[in-house]
Amino acid sequence: MELVDLLRPNRVAAGLKAPNKKQLLEHLARWAGREIGHAPDPIFETVMLRERLGTTGVGQGVAVPHARLPGVCEAAGFFARLDPPIDFLAIDGEPVDLVFLLLTPQEAGVEHLKSLANVSRALRDPGMCARLRGAETADALYAVLIGLARSFAA
């Protein structure tokens, strides 16, 4: 799935504050749970289990925590620009300020991998990351993300 299929305007946040990685992931799990009608605790626990396998802080200030969950009906994405950036134990040691949480159904093996690849490819674009860091509102972030998704699909 492409970013345009994963995101909704109410799934994008600007200036999110979290003191550390654990509290960020707890916040994202509560937010995602409300939006997709799923209990937040299993979301948090599954995302944390994935983080224990290795950080999803992919470098250059970007993290892509992700999980496949029972009871999730369709893939969903949540994007937040953090203010200030936090230590996410990223592979390059740099703090993270751009976070994309990806949740997919438990049985979505190939779909999960394709969605994760699309998100990762989009967030590796330095120009796009610069535009995301320059966007002041959630609406502006959403426009950048969706505009980029359409340019990659073309």
mmCIF file of C-alpha atoms in Angstrom:
data_model
loop_
_atom_site.group_PDB
_atom_site.id
_atom_site.type_symbol
_atom_site.label_atom_id
_atom_site.label_comp_id
_atom_site.label_asym_id
_atom_site.label_seq_id
_atom_site.Cartn_x
_atom_site.Cartn_y
_atom_site.Cartn_z
ATOM 1 C CA MET A 1 0.000 0.000 0.000
ATOM 2 C CA GLU A 2 1.096 3.535 -0.744
ATOM 3 C CA LEU A 3 1.203 6.391 1.788
ATOM 4 C CA VAL A 4 -1.976 7.832 0.332
ATOM 5 C CA ASP A 5 -3.751 4.555 1.208
ATOM 6 C CA LEU A 6 -2.347 4.408 4.741
ATOM 7 C CA LEU A 7 -2.816 7.962 5.969
ATOM 8 C CA ARG A 8 -5.789 10.158 6.807
ATOM 9 C CA PRO A 9 -5.590 13.816 7.856
ATOM 10 C CA ASN A 10 -6.453 12.860 11.461
ATOM 11 C CA ARG A 11 -3.508 10.442 11.488
ATOM 12 C CA VAL A 12 -0.871 13.169 11.116
ATOM 13 C CA ALA A 13 0.490 15.303 13.972
ATOM 14 C CA ALA A 14 2.875 18.261 14.057
ATOM 15 C CA GLY A 15 4.899 19.239 17.094
ATOM 16 C CA LEU A 16 4.220 16.075 19.100
ATOM 17 C CA LYS A 17 6.055 16.063 22.407
ATOM 18 C CA ALA A 18 7.390 12.908 24.029
ATOM 19 C CA PRO A 19 10.257 12.749 26.522
ATOM 20 C CA ASN A 20 11.538 9.354 25.371
ATOM 21 C CA LYS A 21 11.011 6.436 23.013
ATOM 22 C CA LYS A 22 8.832 4.385 25.372
ATOM 23 C CA GLN A 23 6.454 7.237 26.091
ATOM 24 C CA LEU A 24 6.308 8.126 22.388
ATOM 25 C CA LEU A 25 5.330 4.571 21.495
ATOM 26 C CA GLU A 26 2.727 4.529 24.296
ATOM 27 C CA HIS A 27 1.253 7.763 22.930
ATOM 28 C CA LEU A 28 1.235 6.437 19.358
ATOM 29 C CA ALA A 29 -0.453 3.210 20.520
ATOM 30 C CA ARG A 30 -3.233 5.149 22.288
ATOM 31 C CA TRP A 31 -3.714 7.406 19.258
ATOM 32 C CA ALA A 32 -3.753 4.498 16.823
ATOM 33 C CA GLY A 33 -6.059 2.482 19.051
ATOM 34 C CA ARG A 34 -8.622 5.286 19.109
ATOM 35 C CA GLU A 35 -8.443 5.768 15.356
ATOM 36 C CA ILE A 36 -8.711 2.131 14.302
ATOM 37 C CA GLY A 37 -10.913 0.872 17.150
ATOM 38 C CA HIS A 38 -8.270 -1.362 18.715
ATOM 39 C CA ALA A 39 -7.074 -1.675 22.313
ATOM 40 C CA PRO A 40 -3.855 0.331 22.740
ATOM 41 C CA ASP A 41 -2.029 -2.119 25.027
ATOM 42 C CA PRO A 42 -1.603 -4.858 22.395
ATOM 43 C CA ILE A 43 -0.438 -2.243 19.893
ATOM 44 C CA PHE A 44 2.180 -0.939 22.319
ATOM 45 C CA GLU A 45 3.312 -4.424 23.361
ATOM 46 C CA THR A 46 3.656 -5.633 19.771
ATOM 47 C CA VAL A 47 5.553 -2.514 18.677
ATOM 48 C CA MET A 48 7.867 -2.848 21.681
ATOM 49 C CA LEU A 49 8.487 -6.524 20.874
ATOM 50 C CA ARG A 50 9.535 -5.445 17.377
ATOM 51 C CA GLU A 51 11.818 -2.740 18.814
ATOM 52 C CA ARG A 52 13.556 -5.347 20.969
ATOM 53 C CA LEU A 53 14.530 -7.216 17.786
ATOM 54 C CA GLY A 54 16.313 -4.104 16.575
ATOM 55 C CA THR A 55 15.621 -0.419 16.420
ATOM 56 C CA THR A 56 13.261 0.939 13.796
ATOM 57 C CA GLY A 57 15.166 4.227 13.962
ATOM 58 C CA VAL A 58 16.466 4.023 10.400
ATOM 59 C CA GLY A 59 18.698 7.090 10.518
ATOM 60 C CA GLN A 60 18.649 10.722 9.433
ATOM 61 C CA GLY A 61 16.089 11.548 12.141
ATOM 62 C CA VAL A 62 13.524 8.984 10.891
ATOM 63 C CA ALA A 63 11.873 6.054 12.688
ATOM 64 C CA VAL A 64 9.351 3.602 11.265
ATOM 65 C CA PRO A 65 7.960 1.511 14.135
ATOM 66 C CA HIS A 66 5.676 -1.190 12.802
ATOM 67 C CA ALA A 67 3.665 -4.236 13.779
ATOM 68 C CA ARG A 68 1.307 -6.862 12.443
ATOM 69 C CA LEU A 69 -1.627 -7.272 14.830
ATOM 70 C CA PRO A 70 -4.568 -9.622 15.243
ATOM 71 C CA GLY A 71 -7.848 -7.761 15.071
ATOM 72 C CA VAL A 72 -6.563 -5.042 12.752
ATOM 73 C CA CYS A 73 -8.744 -5.077 9.628
ATOM 74 C CA GLU A 74 -6.642 -2.965 7.260
ATOM 75 C CA ALA A 75 -3.231 -1.338 7.092
ATOM 76 C CA ALA A 76 -3.037 2.039 8.804
ATOM 77 C CA GLY A 77 -0.301 4.644 9.093
ATOM 78 C CA PHE A 78 0.263 7.401 11.640
ATOM 79 C CA PHE A 79 2.833 10.150 11.110
ATOM 80 C CA ALA A 80 4.219 12.537 13.718
ATOM 81 C CA ARG A 81 6.856 15.236 13.603
ATOM 82 C CA LEU A 82 8.343 15.483 17.072
ATOM 83 C CA ASP A 83 9.340 18.696 18.802
ATOM 84 C CA PRO A 84 11.908 18.303 20.204
ATOM 85 C CA PRO A 85 13.580 15.256 18.630
ATOM 86 C CA ILE A 86 14.204 12.305 20.957
ATOM 87 C CA ASP A 87 16.759 9.547 21.356
ATOM 88 C CA PHE A 88 15.289 6.525 19.553
ATOM 89 C CA LEU A 89 18.466 4.418 19.570
ATOM 90 C CA ALA A 90 18.574 4.945 15.806
ATOM 91 C CA ILE A 91 21.179 3.109 13.759
ATOM 92 C CA ASP A 92 23.128 6.337 13.176
ATOM 93 C CA GLY A 93 22.839 7.500 16.802
ATOM 94 C CA GLU A 94 21.009 10.678 15.782
ATOM 95 C CA PRO A 95 17.816 11.833 17.521
ATOM 96 C CA VAL A 96 14.524 11.186 15.749
ATOM 97 C CA ASP A 97 11.944 13.817 14.816
ATOM 98 C CA LEU A 98 10.008 12.092 12.000
ATOM 99 C CA VAL A 99 8.050 8.989 13.009
ATOM 100 C CA PHE A 100 5.748 6.823 10.909
ATOM 101 C CA LEU A 101 3.860 4.090 12.786
ATOM 102 C CA LEU A 102 2.657 1.325 10.462
ATOM 103 C CA LEU A 103 0.062 -1.208 11.619
ATOM 104 C CA THR A 104 -1.168 -4.072 9.457
ATOM 105 C CA PRO A 105 -3.353 -7.138 9.961
ATOM 106 C CA GLN A 106 -1.621 -10.179 11.458
ATOM 107 C CA GLU A 107 -2.067 -12.169 8.251
ATOM 108 C CA ALA A 108 -0.719 -9.392 5.989
ATOM 109 C CA GLY A 109 2.746 -10.787 5.365
ATOM 110 C CA VAL A 110 3.457 -9.519 1.843
ATOM 111 C CA GLU A 111 1.193 -6.470 2.233
ATOM 112 C CA HIS A 112 3.045 -5.525 5.431
ATOM 113 C CA LEU A 113 6.418 -5.794 3.715
ATOM 114 C CA LYS A 114 5.291 -3.806 0.666
ATOM 115 C CA SER A 115 3.764 -1.079 2.840
ATOM 116 C CA LEU A 116 6.893 -0.922 4.985
ATOM 117 C CA ALA A 117 9.069 -0.686 1.878
ATOM 118 C CA ASN A 118 6.949 2.152 0.464
ATOM 119 C CA VAL A 119 7.074 4.114 3.728
ATOM 120 C CA SER A 120 10.820 3.557 4.093
ATOM 121 C CA ARG A 121 11.525 4.540 0.488
ATOM 122 C CA ALA A 122 9.515 7.749 0.866
ATOM 123 C CA LEU A 123 11.193 8.735 4.136
ATOM 124 C CA ARG A 124 14.682 8.140 2.767
ATOM 125 C CA ASP A 125 14.180 11.091 0.402
ATOM 126 C CA PRO A 126 16.206 13.969 1.929
ATOM 127 C CA GLY A 127 14.135 16.600 0.095
ATOM 128 C CA MET A 128 10.915 15.179 1.440
ATOM 129 C CA CYS A 129 12.300 15.047 4.971
ATOM 130 C CA ALA A 130 13.338 18.699 4.644
ATOM 131 C CA ARG A 131 9.809 19.606 3.508
ATOM 132 C CA LEU A 132 8.317 17.658 6.426
ATOM 133 C CA ARG A 133 10.606 19.452 8.868
ATOM 134 C CA GLY A 134 9.579 22.787 7.367
ATOM 135 C CA ALA A 135 5.824 22.131 7.458
ATOM 136 C CA GLU A 136 4.222 23.954 10.369
ATOM 137 C CA THR A 137 0.860 22.210 10.690
ATOM 138 C CA ALA A 138 -0.551 18.711 10.527
ATOM 139 C CA ASP A 139 -2.451 19.696 7.365
ATOM 140 C CA ALA A 140 0.787 20.851 5.747
ATOM 141 C CA LEU A 141 2.524 17.612 6.762
ATOM 142 C CA TYR A 142 -0.331 15.585 5.297
ATOM 143 C CA ALA A 143 -0.107 17.538 2.031
ATOM 144 C CA VAL A 144 3.646 16.886 1.806
ATOM 145 C CA LEU A 145 3.208 13.170 2.543
ATOM 146 C CA ILE A 146 0.352 12.684 0.100
ATOM 147 C CA GLY A 147 2.005 14.809 -2.573
ATOM 148 C CA LEU A 148 5.140 12.724 -2.267
ATOM 149 C CA ALA A 149 3.187 9.485 -2.391
ATOM 150 C CA ARG A 150 1.585 10.576 -5.638
ATOM 151 C CA SER A 151 4.936 11.539 -7.132
ATOM 152 C CA PHE A 152 6.416 8.112 -6.282
ATOM 153 C CA ALA A 153 3.365 6.349 -7.756
ATOM 154 C CA ALA A 154 3.650 8.269 -11.046
#
